[in-house]
Amino acid sequence: MEDPEREVTLMWKKLFRRPTFEGMGDTLRQYFTEDVAYYHELIYVGPKAGIRKYTLFFQFMLFFMNYQDVLIHDVVYDKKENLMAIRMTVRANPWIFLWRTNNMKFLTELEFRDVKDENTGKVLKKIKVQRDYYIRAPGVQLIPIIGEIYDSDQLRYFLVEVTASIHRFLISAYHLLVPAILREAVFKFWRAFLQVPLTEHVVPIHKIVD
């Protein structure tokens, strides 16, 4: 890649927008180094295994997951450090789940290496390390009804707002019902005995109340 920030979206589309096995292999060889390493919570492909094993893994997942499309949400690129973070959603229809659509949400980290193109002489950036992290657990997403609730951003925002409102109410009630002198004493007690280990900082109880 000459411009990873711009070209990475095209790369993911080639890999996940209804690819063929051959097309996926060509894309991986184009954008990844020969000694690419892949980290995932379920599998690890080391640099010694190389691009061949990495390609076989991706093609196996294509057969199993039946990739349909990809949506790139955010791309953050650190050119100096050759690092990139991507938040994306991969849509798949796994045949083992009777082609039920699953929107897998990932946070992907890429490390690049500068590689000189033998044909053009240009210095290109290829991916030497890929790390994938699930934002949502795919197994839970596939559970009927529960998965849809779990995957709902609107519901998550609603629960956050409710939790924040309850917290604000409790804080207001605490300030309204508890006298200031008692609040200060509780705070001093917390600072003295709960915030740090007792062996490091012990304050006599009469000094806390005074």
PDB file of C-alpha atoms in Angstrom:
ATOM      1  CA  MET A   1       0.000   0.000   0.000  1.00  0.00           C
ATOM      2  CA  GLU A   2       1.229   3.472  -0.838  1.00  0.00           C
ATOM      3  CA  ASP A   3      -1.445   5.171   1.265  1.00  0.00           C
ATOM      4  CA  PRO A   4      -2.680   2.718   3.940  1.00  0.00           C
ATOM      5  CA  GLU A   5      -5.242   5.090   5.409  1.00  0.00           C
ATOM      6  CA  ARG A   6      -7.004   5.301   2.056  1.00  0.00           C
ATOM      7  CA  GLU A   7      -6.344   1.831   0.659  1.00  0.00           C
ATOM      8  CA  VAL A   8      -7.163  -0.245   3.726  1.00  0.00           C
ATOM      9  CA  THR A   9     -10.910   0.123   3.143  1.00  0.00           C
ATOM     10  CA  LEU A  10     -10.538  -1.315  -0.351  1.00  0.00           C
ATOM     11  CA  MET A  11      -8.498  -4.195   1.050  1.00  0.00           C
ATOM     12  CA  TRP A  12     -11.194  -5.167   3.551  1.00  0.00           C
ATOM     13  CA  LYS A  13     -13.852  -4.957   0.854  1.00  0.00           C
ATOM     14  CA  LYS A  14     -11.842  -7.358  -1.294  1.00  0.00           C
ATOM     15  CA  LEU A  15     -11.566  -9.749   1.647  1.00  0.00           C
ATOM     16  CA  PHE A  16     -15.132  -9.647   2.961  1.00  0.00           C
ATOM     17  CA  ARG A  17     -17.489  -8.483   0.194  1.00  0.00           C
ATOM     18  CA  ARG A  18     -18.501 -11.899  -1.176  1.00  0.00           C
ATOM     19  CA  PRO A  19     -14.945 -12.895  -2.102  1.00  0.00           C
ATOM     20  CA  THR A  20     -13.845 -15.986  -3.982  1.00  0.00           C
ATOM     21  CA  PHE A  21     -11.198 -18.312  -2.568  1.00  0.00           C
ATOM     22  CA  GLU A  22      -8.771 -17.335  -5.315  1.00  0.00           C
ATOM     23  CA  GLY A  23      -9.493 -13.636  -4.976  1.00  0.00           C
ATOM     24  CA  MET A  24      -8.999 -13.775  -1.219  1.00  0.00           C
ATOM     25  CA  GLY A  25      -5.628 -15.475  -1.666  1.00  0.00           C
ATOM     26  CA  ASP A  26      -4.491 -12.862  -4.188  1.00  0.00           C
ATOM     27  CA  THR A  27      -5.541 -10.037  -1.858  1.00  0.00           C
ATOM     28  CA  LEU A  28      -3.697 -11.490   1.120  1.00  0.00           C
ATOM     29  CA  ARG A  29      -0.500 -11.959  -0.880  1.00  0.00           C
ATOM     30  CA  GLN A  30      -0.803  -8.408  -2.194  1.00  0.00           C
ATOM     31  CA  TYR A  31      -1.233  -6.645   1.140  1.00  0.00           C
ATOM     32  CA  PHE A  32       0.477  -8.909   3.701  1.00  0.00           C
ATOM     33  CA  THR A  33       4.122  -9.843   4.227  1.00  0.00           C
ATOM     34  CA  GLU A  34       5.401 -13.381   3.729  1.00  0.00           C
ATOM     35  CA  ASP A  35       5.971 -13.767   7.477  1.00  0.00           C
ATOM     36  CA  VAL A  36       2.700 -12.224   8.627  1.00  0.00           C
ATOM     37  CA  ALA A  37       1.561 -12.973  12.183  1.00  0.00           C
ATOM     38  CA  TYR A  38      -2.090 -13.128  13.183  1.00  0.00           C
ATOM     39  CA  TYR A  39      -3.472 -12.869  16.716  1.00  0.00           C
ATOM     40  CA  HIS A  40      -7.024 -13.775  17.647  1.00  0.00           C
ATOM     41  CA  GLU A  41      -8.622 -14.988  20.860  1.00  0.00           C
ATOM     42  CA  LEU A  42      -9.329 -18.345  19.199  1.00  0.00           C
ATOM     43  CA  ILE A  43      -6.274 -18.826  16.981  1.00  0.00           C
ATOM     44  CA  TYR A  44      -2.687 -17.723  16.488  1.00  0.00           C
ATOM     45  CA  VAL A  45      -0.794 -17.883  13.204  1.00  0.00           C
ATOM     46  CA  GLY A  46       2.891 -17.231  13.831  1.00  0.00           C
ATOM     47  CA  PRO A  47       5.369 -15.637  11.432  1.00  0.00           C
ATOM     48  CA  LYS A  48       7.027 -19.011  10.808  1.00  0.00           C
ATOM     49  CA  ALA A  49       3.765 -20.340   9.389  1.00  0.00           C
ATOM     50  CA  GLY A  50       3.791 -17.480   6.908  1.00  0.00           C
ATOM     51  CA  ILE A  51       1.348 -16.196   4.367  1.00  0.00           C
ATOM     52  CA  ARG A  52       0.425 -19.680   3.111  1.00  0.00           C
ATOM     53  CA  LYS A  53      -1.022 -20.840   6.449  1.00  0.00           C
ATOM     54  CA  TYR A  54      -2.590 -17.438   6.973  1.00  0.00           C
ATOM     55  CA  THR A  55      -4.291 -17.694   3.583  1.00  0.00           C
ATOM     56  CA  LEU A  56      -5.545 -21.204   4.343  1.00  0.00           C
ATOM     57  CA  PHE A  57      -7.023 -19.967   7.607  1.00  0.00           C
ATOM     58  CA  PHE A  58      -8.821 -17.068   5.907  1.00  0.00           C
ATOM     59  CA  GLN A  59     -10.150 -19.348   3.176  1.00  0.00           C
ATOM     60  CA  PHE A  60     -11.394 -21.835   5.756  1.00  0.00           C
ATOM     61  CA  MET A  61     -13.209 -19.014   7.544  1.00  0.00           C
ATOM     62  CA  LEU A  62     -14.680 -17.903   4.220  1.00  0.00           C
ATOM     63  CA  PHE A  63     -16.078 -21.407   3.699  1.00  0.00           C
ATOM     64  CA  PHE A  64     -17.423 -21.547   7.247  1.00  0.00           C
ATOM     65  CA  MET A  65     -18.691 -17.973   7.666  1.00  0.00           C
ATOM     66  CA  ASN A  66     -19.849 -17.135   4.126  1.00  0.00           C
ATOM     67  CA  TYR A  67     -18.742 -13.476   4.218  1.00  0.00           C
ATOM     68  CA  GLN A  68     -21.145 -11.021   2.616  1.00  0.00           C
ATOM     69  CA  ASP A  69     -19.960  -7.480   3.289  1.00  0.00           C
ATOM     70  CA  VAL A  70     -17.925  -5.185   5.514  1.00  0.00           C
ATOM     71  CA  LEU A  71     -18.562  -1.732   6.926  1.00  0.00           C
ATOM     72  CA  ILE A  72     -15.608   0.377   8.068  1.00  0.00           C
ATOM     73  CA  HIS A  73     -16.566   2.709  10.917  1.00  0.00           C
ATOM     74  CA  ASP A  74     -13.276   4.288  11.985  1.00  0.00           C
ATOM     75  CA  VAL A  75      -9.658   4.241  10.836  1.00  0.00           C
ATOM     76  CA  VAL A  76      -6.857   5.675  12.974  1.00  0.00           C
ATOM     77  CA  TYR A  77      -3.391   5.645  11.416  1.00  0.00           C
ATOM     78  CA  ASP A  78      -0.068   6.464  13.056  1.00  0.00           C
ATOM     79  CA  LYS A  79       2.281   6.902  10.110  1.00  0.00           C
ATOM     80  CA  LYS A  80       5.348   7.399  12.264  1.00  0.00           C
ATOM     81  CA  GLU A  81       4.856   4.156  14.201  1.00  0.00           C
ATOM     82  CA  ASN A  82       3.452   2.203  11.227  1.00  0.00           C
ATOM     83  CA  LEU A  83       0.351   1.300  13.244  1.00  0.00           C
ATOM     84  CA  MET A  84      -3.335   1.380  12.412  1.00  0.00           C
ATOM     85  CA  ALA A  85      -6.541   0.706  14.345  1.00  0.00           C
ATOM     86  CA  ILE A  86      -9.802  -0.062  12.563  1.00  0.00           C
ATOM     87  CA  ARG A  87     -13.321  -0.496  13.892  1.00  0.00           C
ATOM     88  CA  MET A  88     -15.497  -2.429  11.493  1.00  0.00           C
ATOM     89  CA  THR A  89     -18.517  -4.672  11.118  1.00  0.00           C
ATOM     90  CA  VAL A  90     -18.275  -7.839   9.028  1.00  0.00           C
ATOM     91  CA  ARG A  91     -21.565  -9.291   7.824  1.00  0.00           C
ATOM     92  CA  ALA A  92     -21.656 -13.052   7.382  1.00  0.00           C
ATOM     93  CA  ASN A  93     -24.288 -15.729   6.757  1.00  0.00           C
ATOM     94  CA  PRO A  94     -22.806 -18.910   8.296  1.00  0.00           C
ATOM     95  CA  TRP A  95     -24.302 -21.996   6.689  1.00  0.00           C
ATOM     96  CA  ILE A  96     -23.945 -23.932   9.927  1.00  0.00           C
ATOM     97  CA  PHE A  97     -26.492 -21.528  11.448  1.00  0.00           C
ATOM     98  CA  LEU A  98     -28.802 -21.899   8.452  1.00  0.00           C
ATOM     99  CA  TRP A  99     -27.470 -18.739   6.804  1.00  0.00           C
ATOM    100  CA  ARG A 100     -28.685 -16.508   9.637  1.00  0.00           C
ATOM    101  CA  THR A 101     -27.037 -13.094   9.289  1.00  0.00           C
ATOM    102  CA  ASN A 102     -24.409 -12.266  11.880  1.00  0.00           C
ATOM    103  CA  ASN A 103     -22.906  -8.771  12.102  1.00  0.00           C
ATOM    104  CA  MET A 104     -19.517  -9.338  13.706  1.00  0.00           C
ATOM    105  CA  LYS A 105     -18.026  -6.198  15.225  1.00  0.00           C
ATOM    106  CA  PHE A 106     -14.236  -6.016  15.341  1.00  0.00           C
ATOM    107  CA  LEU A 107     -11.488  -3.767  16.550  1.00  0.00           C
ATOM    108  CA  THR A 108      -8.474  -4.615  14.400  1.00  0.00           C
ATOM    109  CA  GLU A 109      -4.895  -3.502  14.947  1.00  0.00           C
ATOM    110  CA  LEU A 110      -2.403  -3.596  12.077  1.00  0.00           C
ATOM    111  CA  GLU A 111       1.368  -3.238  12.082  1.00  0.00           C
ATOM    112  CA  PHE A 112       3.044  -2.331   8.788  1.00  0.00           C
ATOM    113  CA  ARG A 113       6.473  -2.964   7.361  1.00  0.00           C
ATOM    114  CA  ASP A 114       8.117  -0.989   4.571  1.00  0.00           C
ATOM    115  CA  VAL A 115       8.756  -3.267   1.586  1.00  0.00           C
ATOM    116  CA  LYS A 116      10.417  -2.328  -1.704  1.00  0.00           C
ATOM    117  CA  ASP A 117       8.447  -3.383  -4.765  1.00  0.00           C
ATOM    118  CA  GLU A 118      10.716  -5.361  -7.091  1.00  0.00           C
ATOM    119  CA  ASN A 119       8.896  -4.214 -10.225  1.00  0.00           C
ATOM    120  CA  THR A 120       8.437  -0.488  -9.598  1.00  0.00           C
ATOM    121  CA  GLY A 121      11.117   0.175  -6.994  1.00  0.00           C
ATOM    122  CA  LYS A 122       8.568   1.966  -4.822  1.00  0.00           C
ATOM    123  CA  VAL A 123       8.532   1.510  -1.075  1.00  0.00           C
ATOM    124  CA  LEU A 124       5.161   0.050  -0.104  1.00  0.00           C
ATOM    125  CA  LYS A 125       3.654  -0.757   3.250  1.00  0.00           C
ATOM    126  CA  LYS A 126       2.586  -4.321   3.884  1.00  0.00           C
ATOM    127  CA  ILE A 127       0.876  -5.734   6.941  1.00  0.00           C
ATOM    128  CA  LYS A 128       3.215  -7.803   9.107  1.00  0.00           C
ATOM    129  CA  VAL A 129       0.952  -8.227  12.167  1.00  0.00           C
ATOM    130  CA  GLN A 130      -2.820  -8.317  12.510  1.00  0.00           C
ATOM    131  CA  ARG A 131      -4.667  -8.478  15.823  1.00  0.00           C
ATOM    132  CA  ASP A 132      -8.445  -8.922  15.964  1.00  0.00           C
ATOM    133  CA  TYR A 133     -10.609  -8.212  19.000  1.00  0.00           C
ATOM    134  CA  TYR A 134     -14.336  -8.839  19.224  1.00  0.00           C
ATOM    135  CA  ILE A 135     -16.416  -5.839  20.261  1.00  0.00           C
ATOM    136  CA  ARG A 136     -19.451  -8.129  20.549  1.00  0.00           C
ATOM    137  CA  ALA A 137     -19.376 -11.852  21.317  1.00  0.00           C
ATOM    138  CA  PRO A 138     -20.507 -13.589  18.082  1.00  0.00           C
ATOM    139  CA  GLY A 139     -21.900 -16.573  19.976  1.00  0.00           C
ATOM    140  CA  VAL A 140     -24.285 -14.356  21.918  1.00  0.00           C
ATOM    141  CA  GLN A 141     -25.235 -12.416  18.787  1.00  0.00           C
ATOM    142  CA  LEU A 142     -26.473 -15.616  17.145  1.00  0.00           C
ATOM    143  CA  ILE A 143     -28.927 -16.466  19.952  1.00  0.00           C
ATOM    144  CA  PRO A 144     -32.463 -15.662  18.737  1.00  0.00           C
ATOM    145  CA  ILE A 145     -34.026 -12.571  20.362  1.00  0.00           C
ATOM    146  CA  ILE A 146     -31.302 -12.354  23.042  1.00  0.00           C
ATOM    147  CA  GLY A 147     -28.670 -11.740  20.384  1.00  0.00           C
ATOM    148  CA  GLU A 148     -30.638  -8.882  18.854  1.00  0.00           C
ATOM    149  CA  ILE A 149     -31.078  -7.233  22.247  1.00  0.00           C
ATOM    150  CA  TYR A 150     -27.399  -7.746  23.076  1.00  0.00           C
ATOM    151  CA  ASP A 151     -26.315  -6.261  19.743  1.00  0.00           C
ATOM    152  CA  SER A 152     -28.566  -3.199  19.934  1.00  0.00           C
ATOM    153  CA  ASP A 153     -26.606   0.049  20.235  1.00  0.00           C
ATOM    154  CA  GLN A 154     -29.822   1.937  21.009  1.00  0.00           C
ATOM    155  CA  LEU A 155     -30.495  -0.304  24.007  1.00  0.00           C
ATOM    156  CA  ARG A 156     -26.934   0.117  25.238  1.00  0.00           C
ATOM    157  CA  TYR A 157     -27.212   3.907  25.014  1.00  0.00           C
ATOM    158  CA  PHE A 158     -30.543   3.747  26.844  1.00  0.00           C
ATOM    159  CA  LEU A 159     -29.075   1.651  29.670  1.00  0.00           C
ATOM    160  CA  VAL A 160     -26.121   4.027  29.970  1.00  0.00           C
ATOM    161  CA  GLU A 161     -28.477   7.003  30.237  1.00  0.00           C
ATOM    162  CA  VAL A 162     -30.592   5.229  32.860  1.00  0.00           C
ATOM    163  CA  THR A 163     -27.503   4.265  34.869  1.00  0.00           C
ATOM    164  CA  ALA A 164     -26.134   7.813  34.684  1.00  0.00           C
ATOM    165  CA  SER A 165     -29.491   9.275  35.748  1.00  0.00           C
ATOM    166  CA  ILE A 166     -29.676   6.936  38.750  1.00  0.00           C
ATOM    167  CA  HIS A 167     -26.123   7.875  39.695  1.00  0.00           C
ATOM    168  CA  ARG A 168     -26.892  11.602  39.478  1.00  0.00           C
ATOM    169  CA  PHE A 169     -30.043  11.104  41.577  1.00  0.00           C
ATOM    170  CA  LEU A 170     -28.156   9.221  44.289  1.00  0.00           C
ATOM    171  CA  ILE A 171     -25.431  11.870  44.406  1.00  0.00           C
ATOM    172  CA  SER A 172     -28.024  14.639  44.707  1.00  0.00           C
ATOM    173  CA  ALA A 173     -29.898  12.749  47.429  1.00  0.00           C
ATOM    174  CA  TYR A 174     -26.650  12.160  49.310  1.00  0.00           C
ATOM    175  CA  HIS A 175     -25.778  15.863  49.263  1.00  0.00           C
ATOM    176  CA  LEU A 176     -29.326  16.811  50.241  1.00  0.00           C
ATOM    177  CA  LEU A 177     -29.805  14.367  53.116  1.00  0.00           C
ATOM    178  CA  VAL A 178     -26.316  14.024  54.598  1.00  0.00           C
ATOM    179  CA  PRO A 179     -24.923  17.036  56.518  1.00  0.00           C
ATOM    180  CA  ALA A 180     -21.723  18.544  55.164  1.00  0.00           C
ATOM    181  CA  ILE A 181     -19.753  17.815  58.351  1.00  0.00           C
ATOM    182  CA  LEU A 182     -20.685  14.132  58.171  1.00  0.00           C
ATOM    183  CA  ARG A 183     -19.824  13.964  54.463  1.00  0.00           C
ATOM    184  CA  GLU A 184     -16.423  15.444  55.223  1.00  0.00           C
ATOM    185  CA  ALA A 185     -15.824  12.935  58.023  1.00  0.00           C
ATOM    186  CA  VAL A 186     -16.783  10.032  55.755  1.00  0.00           C
ATOM    187  CA  PHE A 187     -14.460  11.339  53.058  1.00  0.00           C
ATOM    188  CA  LYS A 188     -11.569  11.646  55.493  1.00  0.00           C
ATOM    189  CA  PHE A 189     -12.224   8.134  56.762  1.00  0.00           C
ATOM    190  CA  TRP A 190     -12.211   6.831  53.197  1.00  0.00           C
ATOM    191  CA  ARG A 191      -8.961   8.641  52.424  1.00  0.00           C
ATOM    192  CA  ALA A 192      -7.313   7.338  55.577  1.00  0.00           C
ATOM    193  CA  PHE A 193      -8.423   3.720  55.669  1.00  0.00           C
ATOM    194  CA  LEU A 194      -9.864   2.702  52.310  1.00  0.00           C
ATOM    195  CA  GLN A 195      -7.917   4.535  49.622  1.00  0.00           C
ATOM    196  CA  VAL A 196      -4.446   3.400  50.756  1.00  0.00           C
ATOM    197  CA  PRO A 197      -3.263   0.293  52.656  1.00  0.00           C
ATOM    198  CA  LEU A 198      -3.525   0.618  56.422  1.00  0.00           C
ATOM    199  CA  THR A 199       0.166  -0.159  56.809  1.00  0.00           C
ATOM    200  CA  GLU A 200       1.127   2.863  54.716  1.00  0.00           C
ATOM    201  CA  HIS A 201      -1.000   5.574  56.237  1.00  0.00           C
ATOM    202  CA  VAL A 202      -2.868   5.269  59.524  1.00  0.00           C
ATOM    203  CA  VAL A 203      -4.661   8.274  60.978  1.00  0.00           C
ATOM    204  CA  PRO A 204      -6.098   8.228  64.524  1.00  0.00           C
ATOM    205  CA  ILE A 205      -9.885   8.271  64.512  1.00  0.00           C
ATOM    206  CA  HIS A 206     -10.078  11.440  66.630  1.00  0.00           C
ATOM    207  CA  LYS A 207      -8.128  13.352  63.944  1.00  0.00           C
ATOM    208  CA  ILE A 208     -10.604  12.257  61.315  1.00  0.00           C
ATOM    209  CA  VAL A 209     -13.579  13.599  63.255  1.00  0.00           C
ATOM    210  CA  ASP A 210     -11.884  16.830  64.360  1.00  0.00           C
TER     211      ASP A 210
END
